[in-house]
Coordinates of C-alpha atoms in Angstrom, one line a residue:
X1500 CA 64.3 80.8 140.0
X1501 CA 67.4 83.3 140.0
X1502 CA 70.3 82.1 137.8
X1503 CA 73.4 81.5 140.0
X1504 CA 76.6 82.7 137.9
X1505 CA 79.5 81.3 139.9
X1506 CA 79.2 77.8 139.1
X1507 CA 82.1 76.4 137.3
X1508 CA 80.8 74.4 134.9
X1509 CA 78.8 77.5 133.4
X1510 CA 82.0 79.6 133.9
X1511 CA 84.0 77.3 132.0
X1512 CA 81.9 77.6 128.9
X1513 CA 82.6 81.0 128.9
X1514 CA 85.8 81.6 130.2
X1515 CA 87.3 78.6 129.1
X1516 CA 91.4 78.7 128.7
X1517 CA 91.2 82.0 131.1
X1518 CA 93.5 81.7 134.3
X1519 CA 91.1 80.9 137.3
X1520 CA 92.7 79.4 140.5
X1521 CA 96.0 78.3 141.4
X1522 CA 98.0 77.6 144.6
X1523 CA 101.9 76.2 145.7
X1524 CA 100.9 73.5 143.9
X1525 CA 98.2 73.6 141.2
X1526 CA 97.7 76.6 138.2
X1527 CA 94.0 75.8 136.9
X1528 CA 92.3 77.4 133.6
X1529 CA 88.3 77.7 134.2
X1530 CA 88.1 74.9 132.3
X1531 CA 90.8 72.8 134.4
X1532 CA 88.7 73.8 137.4
X1533 CA 86.0 72.8 135.8
X1534 CA 87.5 69.2 135.3
X1535 CA 88.5 69.0 138.5
X1536 CA 85.2 69.5 140.2
X1537 CA 83.0 67.5 137.9
X1538 CA 86.1 64.6 139.0
X1539 CA 85.8 65.1 142.4
X1540 CA 81.7 65.4 141.8
X1541 CA 81.7 62.1 140.2
X1542 CA 83.9 60.8 143.1
X1543 CA 81.6 62.0 145.5
X1544 CA 78.4 60.6 143.8
X1545 CA 80.4 57.0 144.0
X1546 CA 80.6 57.0 147.6
X1547 CA 76.7 57.4 147.7
X1548 CA 76.9 61.3 148.5
X1549 CA 73.8 63.4 146.9
X1550 CA 71.2 66.1 146.6
X1551 CA 70.2 67.5 150.1
X1552 CA 73.5 66.0 152.0
X1553 CA 76.5 67.9 153.4
X1554 CA 80.0 67.2 152.9
X1555 CA 82.6 67.9 155.4
X1556 CA 85.8 69.7 154.2
X1557 CA 88.6 69.9 156.5
X1558 CA 91.6 71.2 154.7
X1559 CA 93.9 74.3 154.6
X1560 CA 93.7 77.0 152.2
X1561 CA 94.7 75.3 148.8
X1562 CA 92.8 74.9 145.7
X1563 CA 91.1 71.1 146.4
X1564 CA 89.4 72.8 149.3
X1565 CA 87.6 75.1 146.5
X1566 CA 87.0 72.1 144.0
X1567 CA 85.8 69.8 146.9
X1568 CA 83.2 72.6 147.6
X1569 CA 82.2 73.5 144.2
X1570 CA 81.9 69.7 143.6
X1571 CA 79.6 69.0 146.1
X1572 CA 77.2 71.5 144.4
X1573 CA 77.7 70.3 141.2
X1574 CA 75.4 67.1 142.8
X1575 CA 72.9 69.3 144.8
X1576 CA 74.6 68.7 147.8
X1577 CA 75.5 71.6 150.7
X1578 CA 79.2 71.7 152.3
X1579 CA 80.1 73.0 156.0
X1580 CA 84.4 74.3 156.0
X1581 CA 85.6 72.9 159.2
X1582 CA 88.8 74.5 160.7
X1583 CA 91.5 72.6 159.8
X1584 CA 93.6 73.8 163.4
X1585 CA 90.4 72.5 165.3
X1586 CA 91.0 69.5 167.9
X1587 CA 89.3 66.3 167.4
X1588 CA 86.1 67.4 169.8
X1589 CA 85.7 70.8 167.9
X1590 CA 85.6 69.3 164.7
X1591 CA 83.7 65.9 165.7
X1592 CA 80.9 68.2 167.0
X1593 CA 80.8 70.1 163.8
X1594 CA 80.8 67.1 161.6
X1595 CA 78.0 65.8 163.6
X1596 CA 75.8 69.1 163.9
X1597 CA 76.1 69.3 160.0
X1598 CA 74.7 65.7 160.1
X1599 CA 78.1 65.2 157.4
X1600 CA 77.7 62.5 155.2
X1601 CA 81.5 62.2 154.1
X1602 CA 84.6 64.3 155.4
X1603 CA 87.2 65.3 153.1
X1604 CA 90.6 65.7 155.1
X1605 CA 94.2 65.3 155.1
X1606 CA 95.0 61.9 155.7
X1607 CA 94.3 59.0 157.9
X1608 CA 95.2 61.5 161.7
X1609 CA 92.6 63.6 160.6
X1610 CA 89.1 64.1 162.7
X1611 CA 86.4 61.9 160.9
X1612 CA 83.5 62.1 163.5
X1613 CA 83.3 58.4 162.0
X1614 CA 82.4 59.6 158.5
X1615 CA 83.8 57.5 155.5
X1616 CA 86.3 60.3 154.7
X1617 CA 88.2 60.8 151.3
X1618 CA 92.0 62.2 151.8
X1619 CA 93.0 65.3 149.9
X1620 CA 95.7 63.0 147.7
X1621 CA 93.0 60.7 146.7
X1622 CA 90.8 63.2 145.4
X1623 CA 90.1 62.2 141.5
X1624 CA 91.5 64.8 139.1
X1625 CA 90.8 63.7 135.6
X1626 CA 86.3 63.2 134.7
X1627 CA 85.0 59.9 134.7
X1628 CA 83.7 59.5 130.7
X1629 CA 80.7 57.5 132.2
X1630 CA 79.7 59.8 134.9
X1631 CA 76.8 62.5 133.9
X1632 CA 75.8 65.0 136.0
X1633 CA 72.2 65.2 137.5
X1634 CA 70.6 68.2 138.9
X1635 CA 72.8 70.6 140.6
X1636 CA 71.9 72.7 143.3
X1637 CA 68.9 75.4 142.7
X1638 CA 69.1 79.1 144.0
X1639 CA 66.6 77.8 147.0
X1640 CA 69.2 75.3 148.1
X1641 CA 71.4 75.1 151.1
X1642 CA 75.0 75.6 150.2
X1643 CA 76.8 76.7 153.0
X1644 CA 76.9 75.5 157.1
X1645 CA 79.3 77.8 158.4
X1646 CA 80.1 77.5 161.9
X1647 CA 80.0 80.6 164.2
X1648 CA 79.6 80.3 168.1
X1649 CA 76.8 81.9 170.2
X1650 CA 76.7 83.3 173.2
X1651 CA 75.5 79.4 175.0
X1652 CA 78.7 78.7 173.4
X1653 CA 77.6 75.6 171.2
X1654 CA 78.3 76.6 167.6
X1655 CA 75.7 77.3 165.5
X1656 CA 75.4 76.4 161.8
X1657 CA 74.8 79.2 159.8
X1658 CA 72.2 77.7 156.8
X1659 CA 73.6 80.1 153.7
X1660 CA 71.4 79.2 150.4
X1661 CA 73.0 79.9 146.8
X1662 CA 70.5 82.7 146.7
X1663 CA 72.5 84.5 149.8
X1664 CA 75.7 83.8 148.1
X1665 CA 74.8 84.8 144.6
X1666 CA 73.1 88.1 146.1
X1667 CA 76.6 88.7 148.1
X1668 CA 79.1 87.8 145.4
X1669 CA 77.1 90.6 142.9
X1670 CA 77.4 92.7 145.4
X1671 CA 80.8 92.6 145.8
X1672 CA 81.6 92.4 141.9
X1673 CA 78.9 96.2 141.8
X1674 CA 80.6 97.4 145.2
X1675 CA 84.9 96.9 144.1
X1676 CA 83.6 97.2 140.3
X1677 CA 85.5 94.0 139.6
X1678 CA 85.7 93.0 136.1
X1679 CA 87.9 89.6 134.4
X1680 CA 91.2 91.8 135.1
X1681 CA 90.9 91.3 139.0
X1682 CA 92.9 89.2 140.6
X1683 CA 92.7 88.3 144.3
X1684 CA 95.0 87.2 146.6
X1685 CA 93.6 85.3 149.2
X1686 CA 95.4 85.1 152.4
X1687 CA 92.1 84.8 155.0
X1688 CA 91.1 81.0 156.0
X1689 CA 88.5 79.6 153.8
X1690 CA 86.4 78.2 156.7
X1691 CA 85.3 81.7 156.6
X1692 CA 82.1 83.1 154.7
X1693 CA 84.5 86.7 154.0
X1694 CA 87.3 84.5 151.9
X1695 CA 84.6 82.4 150.1
X1696 CA 82.2 85.2 149.3
X1697 CA 85.1 88.7 148.5
X1698 CA 88.2 86.3 147.3
X1699 CA 86.4 83.2 145.8
X1700 CA 83.0 83.6 144.7
X1701 CA 83.0 87.4 143.3
X1702 CA 86.2 86.8 141.3
X1703 CA 84.6 84.0 139.6
X1704 CA 81.3 85.9 139.0
X1705 CA 83.5 88.6 137.3
X1706 CA 85.5 86.3 135.4
X1707 CA 88.6 87.0 137.2
X1708 CA 91.3 84.9 139.0
X1709 CA 92.4 83.5 142.6
X1710 CA 95.9 83.0 144.0
X1711 CA 95.8 81.0 147.1
X1712 CA 98.7 81.6 149.3
X1713 CA 100.2 79.3 152.0
X1714 CA 100.4 80.1 155.7
X1715 CA 100.2 83.9 156.2
X1716 CA 103.8 85.8 156.9
X1717 CA 104.8 89.4 156.1
X1718 CA 107.3 88.2 153.6
X1719 CA 105.1 85.4 152.1
X1720 CA 102.5 88.3 151.0
X1721 CA 105.5 90.8 150.2
X1722 CA 107.0 88.0 147.2
X1723 CA 103.7 87.3 146.5
X1724 CA 102.3 90.5 145.8
X1725 CA 105.7 90.8 143.5
X1726 CA 104.9 87.7 141.8
X1727 CA 101.4 87.0 140.8
X1728 CA 100.9 91.2 140.6
X1729 CA 97.4 90.6 142.0
X1730 CA 94.7 93.7 142.0
X1731 CA 93.2 93.6 145.3
X1732 CA 93.0 91.3 148.4
X1733 CA 90.9 91.2 152.1
X1734 CA 92.8 91.3 155.6
X1735 CA 91.8 91.6 159.1
X1736 CA 93.6 94.5 160.9
X1737 CA 96.1 92.3 162.9
X1738 CA 97.4 91.9 159.6
X1739 CA 97.8 95.3 158.6
X1740 CA 99.5 96.1 161.7
X1741 CA 102.1 93.3 160.8
X1742 CA 102.5 94.4 157.2
X1743 CA 102.9 98.0 158.5
X1744 CA 105.4 97.0 160.6
X1745 CA 108.0 96.1 158.2
X1746 CA 110.6 97.3 155.9
X1747 CA 109.9 95.5 152.9
X1748 CA 110.4 97.5 149.6
X1749 CA 108.2 95.9 147.4
X1750 CA 106.1 97.1 144.2
X1751 CA 102.7 97.2 145.4
X1752 CA 101.4 98.8 142.2
X1753 CA 99.1 96.5 141.0
X1754 CA 96.7 96.6 143.4
X1755 CA 94.2 98.5 142.9
X1756 CA 92.5 98.6 146.6
X1757 CA 92.1 96.4 149.8
X1758 CA 89.3 95.1 152.2
X1759 CA 89.4 95.2 156.1
X1760 CA 87.0 93.8 158.0
X1761 CA 86.2 90.9 160.5
X1762 CA 86.8 93.5 163.1
X1763 CA 87.3 96.9 164.0
X1764 CA 90.7 98.6 162.6
X1765 CA 91.8 102.3 164.4
X1766 CA 91.7 105.8 162.3
X1767 CA 95.5 105.3 162.9
X1768 CA 96.1 102.4 161.7
X1769 CA 94.3 102.4 158.5
X1770 CA 95.6 105.9 157.5
X1771 CA 99.3 104.5 158.1
X1772 CA 98.7 101.6 156.3
X1773 CA 97.3 103.9 153.4
X1774 CA 99.9 106.0 153.2
X1775 CA 102.8 103.3 153.9
X1776 CA 101.6 101.1 150.7
X1777 CA 100.2 104.0 149.1
X1778 CA 96.4 102.1 148.8
X1779 CA 92.9 102.5 148.8
X1780 CA 91.9 100.2 152.1
X1781 CA 88.0 99.8 152.5
X1782 CA 86.6 99.2 155.6
X1783 CA 83.6 97.5 156.0
X1784 CA 81.4 95.5 158.4
X1785 CA 79.1 92.3 158.1
X1786 CA 78.3 89.2 159.7
X1787 CA 77.9 85.2 158.5
X1788 CA 74.4 85.9 159.8
X1789 CA 74.2 88.4 156.6
X1790 CA 76.6 86.3 154.3
X1791 CA 79.5 88.3 155.1
X1792 CA 79.3 92.1 154.3
X1793 CA 76.4 94.6 154.8
X1794 CA 78.4 97.5 155.1
X1795 CA 81.3 99.0 153.1
X1796 CA 83.0 102.1 152.2
X1797 CA 83.3 102.5 148.2
X1798 CA 86.6 102.4 146.9
X1799 CA 85.9 105.2 144.1
X1800 CA 83.6 107.1 146.0
X1801 CA 83.9 109.1 149.6
X1802 CA 85.6 107.0 152.6
X1803 CA 85.3 108.2 156.1
X1804 CA 87.4 107.1 157.9
X1805 CA 86.5 105.5 161.6
X1806 CA 83.0 104.1 159.7
X1807 CA 82.4 101.1 157.9
X1808 CA 80.7 102.6 155.4
X1809 CA 77.1 102.8 154.0
X1810 CA 74.7 99.8 153.3
X1811 CA 76.1 97.5 150.2
X1812 CA 73.4 97.6 147.6
X1813 CA 70.5 96.0 147.9
X1814 CA 70.7 95.7 151.8
X1815 CA 69.1 98.1 154.6
X1816 CA 70.8 98.9 157.6
X1817 CA 68.6 100.5 160.3
X1818 CA 69.5 101.3 164.2
X1819 CA 66.9 100.3 167.2
X1820 CA 66.1 101.1 170.6
X1821 CA 65.6 98.6 173.5
X1822 CA 62.4 98.0 172.3
X1823 CA 62.9 97.5 168.6
X1824 CA 61.6 100.6 167.8
X1825 CA 63.8 102.6 165.0
X1826 CA 66.1 105.0 166.4
X1827 CA 66.6 108.7 165.3
X1828 CA 69.0 109.7 163.3
X1829 CA 72.9 110.0 165.1
X1830 CA 71.1 107.6 168.2
X1831 CA 72.9 104.8 169.1
X1832 CA 71.2 101.8 169.5
X1833 CA 71.6 98.2 168.0
X1834 CA 72.1 97.5 164.3
X1835 CA 69.6 95.9 162.2
X1836 CA 70.2 94.4 158.5
X1837 CA 67.6 93.6 155.9
X1838 CA 68.0 92.1 152.9
X1839 CA 68.3 88.7 150.2
X1840 CA 71.8 88.3 152.3
X1841 CA 70.2 87.1 155.6
X1842 CA 70.8 83.8 156.3
X1843 CA 67.7 81.3 156.5
X1844 CA 68.6 80.0 159.9
X1845 CA 70.4 78.2 162.5
X1846 CA 70.6 74.6 161.9
X1847 CA 68.0 72.7 164.0
X1848 CA 67.6 76.0 166.4
X1849 CA 64.5 77.8 165.6
X1850 CA 63.9 79.5 168.8
X1851 CA 67.4 81.0 168.4
X1852 CA 66.8 82.3 164.7
X1853 CA 63.5 83.7 165.6
X1854 CA 65.1 85.8 168.3
X1855 CA 67.9 86.7 165.7
X1856 CA 65.6 87.4 162.5
X1857 CA 62.6 89.1 163.9
X1858 CA 60.1 90.6 160.7
X1859 CA 62.7 89.8 158.2
X1860 CA 65.7 92.2 160.4
X1861 CA 68.8 90.6 161.0
X1862 CA 69.5 91.9 165.0
X1863 CA 73.1 92.1 165.1
X1864 CA 74.0 92.3 168.7
X1865 CA 76.2 95.2 167.8
X1866 CA 75.4 98.6 168.4
X1867 CA 76.3 101.4 166.6
X1868 CA 74.9 104.6 164.8
X1869 CA 74.4 105.9 161.2
X1870 CA 75.1 109.2 160.0
X1871 CA 73.4 111.7 157.7
X1872 CA 74.9 109.9 155.0
X1873 CA 73.7 106.3 155.6
X1874 CA 77.4 105.9 156.7
X1875 CA 77.4 103.3 160.0
X1876 CA 79.8 103.6 162.6
X1877 CA 80.4 100.6 165.4
X1878 CA 80.1 101.6 169.0
X1879 CA 80.1 98.8 170.9
X1880 CA 79.1 94.7 171.1
X1881 CA 76.2 94.0 173.0
X1882 CA 77.8 90.5 173.4
X1883 CA 81.1 89.5 174.9
X1884 CA 82.4 88.4 172.0
X1885 CA 86.4 89.0 171.7
X1886 CA 87.8 89.1 168.0
X1887 CA 91.6 88.4 168.4
X1888 CA 93.0 88.8 165.0
X1889 CA 90.0 88.7 162.8
X1890 CA 88.5 85.6 164.7
X1891 CA 85.8 85.3 166.8
X1892 CA 86.2 84.0 170.3
X1893 CA 83.7 83.4 172.5
X1894 CA 84.3 83.6 176.5
X1895 CA 81.3 81.3 177.5
X1896 CA 83.0 78.6 175.1
X1897 CA 86.4 79.1 177.0
X1898 CA 84.5 79.1 180.4
X1899 CA 82.3 75.7 179.6
X1900 CA 85.9 74.2 178.7
X1901 CA 87.6 75.8 181.9
X1902 CA 84.3 74.0 183.9
X1903 CA 85.1 70.8 182.7
X1904 CA 88.2 70.8 184.8
X1905 CA 87.0 69.1 188.5
X1906 CA 88.5 71.8 190.6
X1907 CA 87.3 75.0 189.1
X1908 CA 84.3 76.3 190.8
X1909 CA 83.2 79.3 188.2
X1910 CA 85.2 80.8 185.4
X1911 CA 85.1 84.6 183.5
X1912 CA 86.9 85.1 180.4
X1913 CA 87.2 89.0 179.2
X1914 CA 89.0 90.5 176.1
X1915 CA 92.1 92.2 176.8
X1916 CA 93.8 95.2 174.6
X1917 CA 96.7 93.8 172.8
X1918 CA 98.8 95.6 170.1
X1919 CA 98.7 93.0 167.4
X1920 CA 95.6 90.9 168.1
X1921 CA 93.6 93.8 168.9
X1922 CA 91.9 91.6 171.7
X1923 CA 93.2 88.7 173.5
X1924 CA 91.3 86.1 176.0
X1925 CA 92.3 86.5 179.7
X1926 CA 90.6 84.2 182.0
X1927 CA 89.5 84.8 186.1
X1928 CA 89.0 81.3 187.7
X1929 CA 87.9 80.7 191.3
X1930 CA 88.7 77.3 192.3
X1931 CA 87.0 74.9 195.0
X1932 CA 87.8 75.2 198.4
X1933 CA 90.7 73.1 199.1
X1934 CA 91.6 72.7 195.2
X1935 CA 94.8 74.2 194.9
X1936 CA 94.9 74.3 191.1
X1937 CA 97.7 76.3 189.2
X1938 CA 96.9 78.2 186.0
X1939 CA 99.5 75.7 184.3
X1940 CA 97.2 72.9 185.1
X1941 CA 94.6 74.6 183.3
X1942 CA 96.4 75.6 180.3
X1943 CA 97.3 71.8 179.7
X1944 CA 93.4 71.1 180.5
X1945 CA 92.4 73.5 177.8
X1946 CA 94.7 72.8 175.2
X1947 CA 93.3 69.7 174.3
X1948 CA 89.4 71.5 174.0
X1949 CA 90.6 74.3 172.4
X1950 CA 91.9 75.3 169.2
X1951 CA 95.1 77.9 170.1
X1952 CA 94.0 80.9 169.6
X1953 CA 91.0 80.3 172.1
X1954 CA 93.6 79.7 174.6
X1955 CA 93.7 82.6 177.7
X1956 CA 97.0 84.2 177.7
X1957 CA 96.5 84.7 181.1
X1958 CA 94.7 82.6 183.9
X1959 CA 94.2 84.5 187.1
X1960 CA 93.1 82.0 189.7
X1961 CA 91.0 84.6 192.1
X1962 CA 89.3 84.3 195.6
X1963 CA 86.1 85.8 194.1
X1964 CA 84.5 87.0 191.1
X1965 CA 83.7 90.6 191.3
X1966 CA 79.8 90.8 190.8
X1967 CA 77.0 93.5 189.9
X1968 CA 74.3 94.7 192.1
X1969 CA 71.9 92.0 190.8
X1970 CA 74.3 89.1 190.8
X1971 CA 76.0 88.8 187.9
X1972 CA 79.8 89.1 186.9
X1973 CA 80.8 92.0 186.6
X1974 CA 83.1 91.5 183.4
X1975 CA 83.0 95.5 182.6
X1976 CA 84.8 95.9 186.0
X1977 CA 87.3 92.5 184.4
X1978 CA 87.9 94.3 181.7
X1979 CA 89.0 97.8 183.4
X1980 CA 91.6 96.3 184.7
X1981 CA 93.4 95.5 181.7
X1982 CA 93.1 99.6 180.2
X1983 CA 96.0 101.3 180.0
X1984 CA 96.3 103.8 182.9
X1985 CA 95.3 107.3 182.2
X1986 CA 97.9 109.8 181.5
X1987 CA 97.6 113.4 183.3

């Protein structure tokens, strides 16, 4: 069994009084973090949670979320982080699908899925002297269930083991040359695997530190950098667009590099952000199913703007044609990935797992090409996924929600270009004959069913949806309505 290097109880023995984790309320050394983990692990045990169970954690970014995560691992359980902005319907689906035995949340008004709960303010902070930890999680054990939507519109639980997480976090340490001197400023949500791996587990493994910021704003970001002096952060293109639009005159010299992922960034924005901040920004690419990242430009090596870099250590990226055969170098095809980062599968969905992981190769559904140096350029997406400010939004989920309205005959949702968010969802709806539904009524209908980020920015009521020769809805035709007009 391979060694897992990021466990708090092991790191405390080596780093003890070194700074580890802070947010607006707490500032913890490695020893104090481990004590908090043990305190909550004992509390979870007292609630009957044990090896092989799943704990749902529905909290905004704060230190206690990471305490709850690590405490679950302390007793051999797994965790499923739940988006704290989810509606009750969305949250309860995930809690039930994951078969969570307990929910950690913000209090009595938060969704529970009918499970026992521990409110964040009731989390034990002092270790129980009578509690002795039993077997902790091992390399092959399930560590995380991260939920990601699929083409069916029903979110799927991606099963990631500690082996997956150890491989990814150690790869991040190697690729970014992280040491105990590094300090990450966390601004991405912790219900994503990116934030867990890049911003939490990697610095834990390196013996560095993590500062968890509150709700993101450009002013808050610049203040935090000036006050905390972090050495790196990871963000999405939307955040870089917001930052470069500010006139702030902040000393950013502590930052060694920054990471951009979750959505493609334009060469122009990347270059503008680097020039504006005098900072190396490396673009990367990955999927939840691949435990976060599979390719990334190197901070200290050759960076090719417009690419997402070469494969990370220990991974192989290839391009295949429609038949699944390897495509010649420079040819466009589907991006497939192989390595110890590939997920164990989708929870309870063996057929979808088999379609996605074939002979050890993760089929991404993304289209790209590799150059002679192995640098990957993403060309398009096979799937219809919309990436709004780094958030993955699947049109089918919105279409399904629209279809629950009695007056909706059919709906199509596409991504429209947006200056700040990259893409935003736009809906086209056909109503039943003699059903005079309005866009405002449909908007109200969706608000109880979808997170705010998934709500269409516009709902167009139309007589009919365009179709291609085989009768399928012509989504490319709908998207073309939103492209900027050509300038002669």
